[in-house]
PDB file of C-alpha atoms in Angstrom:
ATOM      1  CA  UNK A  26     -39.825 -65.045  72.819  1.00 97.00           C
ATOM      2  CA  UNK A  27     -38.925 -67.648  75.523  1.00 98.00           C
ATOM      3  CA  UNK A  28     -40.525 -69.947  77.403  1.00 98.00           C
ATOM      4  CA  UNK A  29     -39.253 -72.201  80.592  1.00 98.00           C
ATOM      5  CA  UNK A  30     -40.100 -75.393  82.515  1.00 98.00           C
ATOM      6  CA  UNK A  31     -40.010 -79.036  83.204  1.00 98.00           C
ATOM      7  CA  UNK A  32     -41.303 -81.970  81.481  1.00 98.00           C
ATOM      8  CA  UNK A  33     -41.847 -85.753  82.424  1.00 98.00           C
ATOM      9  CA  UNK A  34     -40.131 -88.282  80.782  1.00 97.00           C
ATOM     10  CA  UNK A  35     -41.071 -92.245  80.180  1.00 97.00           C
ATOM     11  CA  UNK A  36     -38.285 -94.280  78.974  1.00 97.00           C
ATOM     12  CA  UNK A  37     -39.486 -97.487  76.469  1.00 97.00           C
ATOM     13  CA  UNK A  38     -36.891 -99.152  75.629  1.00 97.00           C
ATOM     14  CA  UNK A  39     -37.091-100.856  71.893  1.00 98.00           C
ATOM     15  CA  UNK A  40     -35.186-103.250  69.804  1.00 97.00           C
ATOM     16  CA  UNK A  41     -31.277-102.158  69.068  1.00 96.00           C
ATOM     17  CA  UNK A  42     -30.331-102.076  65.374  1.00 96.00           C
ATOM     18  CA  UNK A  43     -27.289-103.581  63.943  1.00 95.00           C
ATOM     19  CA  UNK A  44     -25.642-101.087  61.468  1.00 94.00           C
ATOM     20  CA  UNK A  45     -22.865-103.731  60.397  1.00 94.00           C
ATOM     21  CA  UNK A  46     -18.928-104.424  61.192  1.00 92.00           C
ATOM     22  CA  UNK A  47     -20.179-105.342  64.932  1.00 90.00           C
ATOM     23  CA  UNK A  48     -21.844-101.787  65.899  1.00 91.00           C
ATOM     24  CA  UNK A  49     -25.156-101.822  67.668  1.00 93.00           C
ATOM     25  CA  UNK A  50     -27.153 -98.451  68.099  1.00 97.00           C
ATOM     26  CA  UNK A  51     -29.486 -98.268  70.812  1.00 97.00           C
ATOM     27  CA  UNK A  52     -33.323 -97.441  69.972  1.00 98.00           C
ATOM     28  CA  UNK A  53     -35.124 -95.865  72.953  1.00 98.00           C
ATOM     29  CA  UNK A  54     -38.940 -94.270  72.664  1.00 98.00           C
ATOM     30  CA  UNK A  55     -39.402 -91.523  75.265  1.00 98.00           C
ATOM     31  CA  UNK A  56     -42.770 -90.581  76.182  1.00 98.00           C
ATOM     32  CA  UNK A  57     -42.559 -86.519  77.562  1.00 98.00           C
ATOM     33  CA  UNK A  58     -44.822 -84.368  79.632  1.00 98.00           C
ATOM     34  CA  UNK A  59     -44.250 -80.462  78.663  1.00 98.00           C
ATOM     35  CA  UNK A  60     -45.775 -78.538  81.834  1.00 98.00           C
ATOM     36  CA  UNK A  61     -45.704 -74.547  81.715  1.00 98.00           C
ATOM     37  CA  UNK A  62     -45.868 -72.227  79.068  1.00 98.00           C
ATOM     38  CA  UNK A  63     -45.397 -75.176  76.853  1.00 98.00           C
ATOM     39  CA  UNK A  64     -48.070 -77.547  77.569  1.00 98.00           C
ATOM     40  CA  UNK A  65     -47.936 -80.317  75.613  1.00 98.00           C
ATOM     41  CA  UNK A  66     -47.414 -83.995  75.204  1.00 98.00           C
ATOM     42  CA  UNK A  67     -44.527 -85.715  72.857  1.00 98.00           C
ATOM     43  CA  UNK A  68     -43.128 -88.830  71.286  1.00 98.00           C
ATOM     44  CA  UNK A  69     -39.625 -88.922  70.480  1.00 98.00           C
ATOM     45  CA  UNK A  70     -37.854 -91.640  68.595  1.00 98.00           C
ATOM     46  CA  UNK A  71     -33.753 -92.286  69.998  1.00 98.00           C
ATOM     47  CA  UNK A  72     -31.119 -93.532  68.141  1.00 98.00           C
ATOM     48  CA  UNK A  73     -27.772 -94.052  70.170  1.00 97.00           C
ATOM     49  CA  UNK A  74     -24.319 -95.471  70.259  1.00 96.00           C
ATOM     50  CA  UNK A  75     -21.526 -94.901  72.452  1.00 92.00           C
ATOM     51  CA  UNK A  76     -17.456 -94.772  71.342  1.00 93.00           C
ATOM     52  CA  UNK A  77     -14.943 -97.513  73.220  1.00 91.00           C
ATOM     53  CA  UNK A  78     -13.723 -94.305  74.585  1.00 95.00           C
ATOM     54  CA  UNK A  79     -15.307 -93.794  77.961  1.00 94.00           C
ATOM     55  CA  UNK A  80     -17.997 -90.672  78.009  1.00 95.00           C
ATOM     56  CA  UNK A  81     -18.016 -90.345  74.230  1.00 97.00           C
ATOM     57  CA  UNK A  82     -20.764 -91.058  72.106  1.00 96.00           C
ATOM     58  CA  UNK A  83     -23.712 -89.572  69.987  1.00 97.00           C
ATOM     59  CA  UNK A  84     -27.452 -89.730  69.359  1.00 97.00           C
ATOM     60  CA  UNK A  85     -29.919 -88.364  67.233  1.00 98.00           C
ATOM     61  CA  UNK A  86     -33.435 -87.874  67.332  1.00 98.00           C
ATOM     62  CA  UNK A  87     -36.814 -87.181  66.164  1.00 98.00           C
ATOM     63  CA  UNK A  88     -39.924 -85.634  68.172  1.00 98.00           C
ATOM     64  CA  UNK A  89     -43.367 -85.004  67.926  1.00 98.00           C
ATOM     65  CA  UNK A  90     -44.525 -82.229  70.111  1.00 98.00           C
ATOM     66  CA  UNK A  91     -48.937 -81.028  70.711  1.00 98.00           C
ATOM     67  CA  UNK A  92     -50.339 -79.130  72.877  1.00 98.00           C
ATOM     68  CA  UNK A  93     -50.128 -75.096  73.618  1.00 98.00           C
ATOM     69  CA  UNK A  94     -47.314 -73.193  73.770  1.00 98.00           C
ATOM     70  CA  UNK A  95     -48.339 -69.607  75.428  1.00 97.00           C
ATOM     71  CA  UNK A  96     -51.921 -70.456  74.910  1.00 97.00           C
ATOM     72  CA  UNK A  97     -51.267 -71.099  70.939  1.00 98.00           C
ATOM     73  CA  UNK A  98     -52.453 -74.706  70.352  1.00 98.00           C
ATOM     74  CA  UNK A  99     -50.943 -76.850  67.405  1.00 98.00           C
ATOM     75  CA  UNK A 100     -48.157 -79.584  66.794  1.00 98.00           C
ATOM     76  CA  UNK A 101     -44.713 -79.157  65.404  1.00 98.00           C
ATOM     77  CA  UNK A 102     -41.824 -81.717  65.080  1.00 98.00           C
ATOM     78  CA  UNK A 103     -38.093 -81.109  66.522  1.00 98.00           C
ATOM     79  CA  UNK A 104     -34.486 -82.955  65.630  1.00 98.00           C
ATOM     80  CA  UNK A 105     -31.525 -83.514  68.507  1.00 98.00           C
ATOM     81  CA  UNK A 106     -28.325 -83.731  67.358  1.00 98.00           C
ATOM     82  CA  UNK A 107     -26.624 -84.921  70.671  1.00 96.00           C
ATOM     83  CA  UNK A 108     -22.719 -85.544  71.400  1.00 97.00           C
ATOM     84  CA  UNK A 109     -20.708 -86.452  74.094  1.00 96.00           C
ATOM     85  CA  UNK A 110     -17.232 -85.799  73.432  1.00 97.00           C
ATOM     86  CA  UNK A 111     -15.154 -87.155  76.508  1.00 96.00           C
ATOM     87  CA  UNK A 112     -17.674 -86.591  79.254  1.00 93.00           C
ATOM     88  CA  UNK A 113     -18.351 -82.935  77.891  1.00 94.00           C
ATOM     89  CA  UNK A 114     -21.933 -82.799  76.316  1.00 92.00           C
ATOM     90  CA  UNK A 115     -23.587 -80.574  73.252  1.00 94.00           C
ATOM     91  CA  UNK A 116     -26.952 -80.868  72.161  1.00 94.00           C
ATOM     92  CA  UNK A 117     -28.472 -79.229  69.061  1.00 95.00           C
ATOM     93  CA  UNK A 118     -32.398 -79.363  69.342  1.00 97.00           C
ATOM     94  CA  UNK A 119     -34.261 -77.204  66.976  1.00 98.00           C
ATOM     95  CA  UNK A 120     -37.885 -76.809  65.641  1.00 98.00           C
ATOM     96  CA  UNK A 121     -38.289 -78.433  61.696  1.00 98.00           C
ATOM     97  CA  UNK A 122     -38.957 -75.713  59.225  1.00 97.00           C
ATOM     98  CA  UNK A 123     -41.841 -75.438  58.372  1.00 97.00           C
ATOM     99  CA  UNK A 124     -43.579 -77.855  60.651  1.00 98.00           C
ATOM    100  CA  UNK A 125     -45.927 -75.971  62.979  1.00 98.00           C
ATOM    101  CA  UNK A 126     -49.675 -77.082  62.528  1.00 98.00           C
ATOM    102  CA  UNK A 127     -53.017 -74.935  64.204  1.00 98.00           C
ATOM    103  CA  UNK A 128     -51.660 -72.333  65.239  1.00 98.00           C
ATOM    104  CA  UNK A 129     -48.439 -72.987  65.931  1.00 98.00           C
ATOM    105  CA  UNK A 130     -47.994 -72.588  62.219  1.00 97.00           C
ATOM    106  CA  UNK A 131     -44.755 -70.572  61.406  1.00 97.00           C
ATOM    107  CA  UNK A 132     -42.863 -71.441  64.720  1.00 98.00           C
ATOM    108  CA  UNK A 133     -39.099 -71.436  64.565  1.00 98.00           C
ATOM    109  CA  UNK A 134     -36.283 -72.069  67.391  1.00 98.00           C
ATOM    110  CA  UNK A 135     -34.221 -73.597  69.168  1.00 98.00           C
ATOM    111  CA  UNK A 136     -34.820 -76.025  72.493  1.00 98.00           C
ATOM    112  CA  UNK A 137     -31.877 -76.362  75.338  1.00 97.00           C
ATOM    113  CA  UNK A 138     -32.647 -78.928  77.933  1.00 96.00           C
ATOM    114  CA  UNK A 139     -30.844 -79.033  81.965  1.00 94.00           C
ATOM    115  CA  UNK A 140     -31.116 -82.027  84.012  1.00 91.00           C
ATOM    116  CA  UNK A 141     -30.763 -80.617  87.349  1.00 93.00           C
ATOM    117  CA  UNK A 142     -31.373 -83.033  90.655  1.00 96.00           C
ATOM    118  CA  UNK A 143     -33.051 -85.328  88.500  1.00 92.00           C
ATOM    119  CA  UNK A 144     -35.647 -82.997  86.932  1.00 96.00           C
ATOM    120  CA  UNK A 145     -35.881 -82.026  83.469  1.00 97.00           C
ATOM    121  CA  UNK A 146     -36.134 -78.491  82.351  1.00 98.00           C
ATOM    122  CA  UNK A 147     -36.345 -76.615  78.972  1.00 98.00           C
ATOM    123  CA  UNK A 148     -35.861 -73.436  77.995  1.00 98.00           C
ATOM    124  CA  UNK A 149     -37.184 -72.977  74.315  1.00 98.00           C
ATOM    125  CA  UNK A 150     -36.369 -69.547  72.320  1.00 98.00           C
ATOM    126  CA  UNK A 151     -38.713 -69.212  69.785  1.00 98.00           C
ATOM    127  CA  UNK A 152     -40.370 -67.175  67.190  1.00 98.00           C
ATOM    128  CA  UNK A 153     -43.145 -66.881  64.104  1.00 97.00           C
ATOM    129  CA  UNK A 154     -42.596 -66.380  60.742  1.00 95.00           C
ATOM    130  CA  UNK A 155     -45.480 -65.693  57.974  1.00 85.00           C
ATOM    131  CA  UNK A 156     -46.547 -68.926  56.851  1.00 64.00           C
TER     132      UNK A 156
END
């Protein structure tokens, strides 16, 4: 199954963490708006550091996502993996195992995200598994 839209995102900046030998990683809270077959609110919890080389860097991330998602209402949690490797970006987000609540119980899959004219969209491919 898929399902496509936009979301709203808050920025909240938080205190950066030192992680020794100099490096500082950057600790951002987003607040997100899920409109469309996924209609739901989220927390998400940044980490991120960028490379001396210009347009490199990484992040990694943890969400909480509730609301519906095609009229199915429950909660599940989803990682990023994020890299930017020279100005050339990949993200990894996918649904934890196992994490679906309600009736969202079961839910697998995998999240890409486009920023396009400064709107946020997401198409999510998912599925159910017995739980």
């Amino acid at each position: 199954m898929q399902a496509k839209g936009e979301f709203d995102i808050t920025r909240v900046p938080q205190e950066s963490l030192d992680i020794g030998g100099g490096a500082v990683v950057g600790h951002v809270r987003f607040d997100k708006r899920f409109h469309g077959p996924l209609d739901a609110s989220s927390v998400v919890h940044m980490l991120a550091m960028m490379s001396p080389v210009s347009g490199s860097g990484a992040y990694v991330a943890l969400e909480r996502i509730e609301g519906t998602l095609d009229g199915r209402r429950g909660s599940f949690h989803a990682q990023h993996n994020g890299v930017m490797d020279r100005g050339a970006p990949r993200l990894d987000l996918t649904v934890v195992p196992d994490s679906g609540t309600g009736e969202l119980a079961g839910l697998h899959g995998r999240i890409a995200i486009d920023i396009v004219d400064g709107r946020h969209h997401y198409t999510f491919d998912y599925g159910f598994r017995d739980p």
